[in-house]
Amino acid sequence: MGPNPRSIDRLRPIDLARGHGLSTQAIRNYEEAGILPAAGRTPHGYRTYTPLHARALRAFLALVPGHGHRTATAVMRAVNRGAVDEAFLLIDESHAQLLEDRRTLQSVEDALRGLEPGVASAPGAASGPDTVSGAGADSGSAPLSGPGGTFIGPLAAKLGLRPATLRKWERAGLVRPRRDPRTGYRVYGDADVRDARLAHQLRRGGYPLERIAPVIDRMRAAGGREPLEAALHDWRRRLSDRGRALLSGAAELEAYLRCRG
């Protein structure tokens, strides 16, 4: 068995800080936050650290990219007070979140593949107008389409939905049809039809409205399907980076746990 790292090689705060581009105050802050074990003290009150503290610092800094500062801090605090199972639970939650993010990304990519390049409805291409009672300006004998778009009934029929569903999606911010100034009918332009189709794909995949809204916002911010596909490629790359960071953090944390004995 090797020497106990607690008992050899006294280190100063600057010795820990220098190798990571940190300040000595940052080292003291990490100790006070419980990220590092409590430091020893010289007879004159100066802090002294050991290779165990150096290993703890390496573990924390390796955990941050994959877990974030808050979770990495919570993991180190749990380990340092001996609650290793609590630390493992926090790590498992980060892995579960990454898995959920990957599944969300896959669903969005699947939904995009289900979108046709041209999503505008041609006049008269879908079945009749919205005839659901209580629909207000969209009910009754609304025409199939208006200038620059289609009305709620034909769009609902094209997607296999009830018009009430599209109105619900509108309240949730998933679609933003304009109103015809003459009739007050909702008019869905190309972008609205695209958003409705994407929302429909994700709803069929079991996603709630509150999780679909950020995806729709991402597409709007990207400016359409093709820019969004580039954004999704970048999203996938960042997820892969997180996965590798979780592995690196786990390796450094395991080394720290071994040093703790």
XYZ file of N, CA, C and O in Angstrom, residues 9-24 26-28 30-31 36-37 39 47-58 61:
148
model
N 4.035 15.844 2.026
C 4.057 16.922 1.028
C 3.077 18.039 1.347
O 2.038 18.191 0.718
N 3.437 18.838 2.296
C 2.605 20.008 2.571
C 2.629 20.953 1.372
O 3.679 21.221 0.793
N 1.456 21.458 1.034
C 1.320 22.366 -0.098
C 0.711 23.675 0.384
O -0.150 23.689 1.260
N 1.136 24.753 -0.238
C 0.557 26.070 0.051
C -0.622 26.320 -0.902
O -0.720 25.667 -1.945
N -1.486 27.265 -0.556
C -2.575 27.603 -1.493
C -2.068 27.940 -2.889
O -2.672 27.541 -3.884
N -0.941 28.637 -2.982
C -0.417 28.999 -4.301
C 0.015 27.766 -5.074
O -0.079 27.730 -6.308
N 0.448 26.715 -4.363
C 0.850 25.484 -5.048
C -0.343 24.821 -5.730
O -0.211 24.269 -6.829
N -1.516 24.848 -5.078
C -2.722 24.290 -5.692
C -3.223 25.184 -6.812
O -3.657 24.715 -7.866
N -3.164 26.497 -6.581
C -3.760 27.437 -7.525
C -2.977 27.521 -8.829
O -3.565 27.608 -9.917
N -1.665 27.465 -8.723
C -0.810 27.750 -9.885
C -1.076 26.798 -11.046
O -1.139 27.231 -12.201
N -1.255 25.520 -10.773
C -1.408 24.555 -11.847
C -2.723 24.637 -12.593
O -2.874 24.033 -13.663
N -3.697 25.391 -12.054
C -5.019 25.471 -12.694
C -5.399 26.902 -13.077
O -6.550 27.148 -13.448
N -4.438 27.813 -12.987
C -4.734 29.199 -13.344
C -5.724 29.853 -12.405
O -6.482 30.745 -12.824
N -5.727 29.437 -11.151
C -6.643 29.981 -10.161
C -5.909 30.937 -9.231
O -4.677 30.959 -9.173
N -6.678 31.694 -8.479
C -6.109 32.547 -7.446
C -6.082 31.796 -6.124
O -6.827 30.835 -5.924
N -5.233 32.246 -5.219
C -5.209 31.623 -3.895
C -6.529 31.857 -3.171
O -6.958 31.012 -2.377
N -9.432 31.795 -4.581
C -10.344 30.766 -5.085
C -10.139 29.462 -4.326
O -11.120 28.772 -3.988
N -8.892 29.115 -4.034
C -8.624 27.894 -3.273
C -9.246 27.988 -1.890
O -9.891 27.039 -1.413
N -9.080 29.123 -1.253
C -9.682 29.303 0.079
C -11.203 29.241 -0.002
O -11.868 28.666 0.861
N -12.976 27.570 -2.196
C -13.372 26.179 -2.412
C -13.339 25.402 -1.104
O -14.203 24.550 -0.849
N -12.350 25.677 -0.290
C -12.298 24.995 1.000
C -13.489 25.389 1.874
O -14.143 24.535 2.481
N -13.216 21.338 -1.088
C -11.972 20.730 -0.632
C -12.125 20.341 0.831
O -12.857 20.996 1.584
N -11.423 19.298 1.265
C -11.427 18.989 2.700
C -10.822 20.148 3.484
O -10.100 20.992 2.936
N -8.379 22.331 5.483
C -6.919 22.390 5.434
C -6.342 22.304 6.839
O -6.997 22.649 7.830
N -2.651 28.148 6.236
C -3.233 26.927 5.703
C -2.150 26.057 5.068
O -1.257 26.565 4.383
N -2.294 24.749 5.263
C -1.431 23.797 4.565
C -2.313 22.735 3.923
O -3.281 22.274 4.525
N -1.969 22.395 2.699
C -2.714 21.393 1.949
C -1.800 20.201 1.656
O -0.582 20.260 1.880
N -2.402 19.147 1.163
C -1.676 17.916 0.839
C -2.053 17.471 -0.576
O -2.964 18.047 -1.199
N -1.394 16.430 -1.079
C -1.817 15.888 -2.385
C -3.282 15.465 -2.412
O -3.887 15.435 -3.487
N -3.856 15.141 -1.252
C -5.285 14.813 -1.227
C -6.118 16.017 -1.654
O -7.084 15.880 -2.407
N -5.743 17.195 -1.179
C -6.457 18.411 -1.586
C -6.255 18.695 -3.068
O -7.186 19.130 -3.754
N -5.039 18.442 -3.545
C -4.779 18.634 -4.974
C -5.654 17.707 -5.803
O -6.193 18.090 -6.850
N -5.818 16.467 -5.332
C -6.658 15.510 -6.044
C -8.121 15.943 -5.994
O -8.864 15.806 -6.977
N -8.577 16.464 -4.858
C -9.950 16.950 -4.733
C -10.198 18.115 -5.694
O -11.255 18.190 -6.340
N -9.219 19.003 -5.799
C -9.370 20.139 -6.712
C -9.464 19.652 -8.152
O -10.300 20.136 -8.926
N -8.631 18.696 -8.522
C -8.685 18.148 -9.886
C -10.041 17.495 -10.150
O -10.613 17.641 -11.236
N -12.756 20.330 -10.606
C -12.629 21.034 -11.883
C -12.995 20.136 -13.058
O -13.475 20.625 -14.088
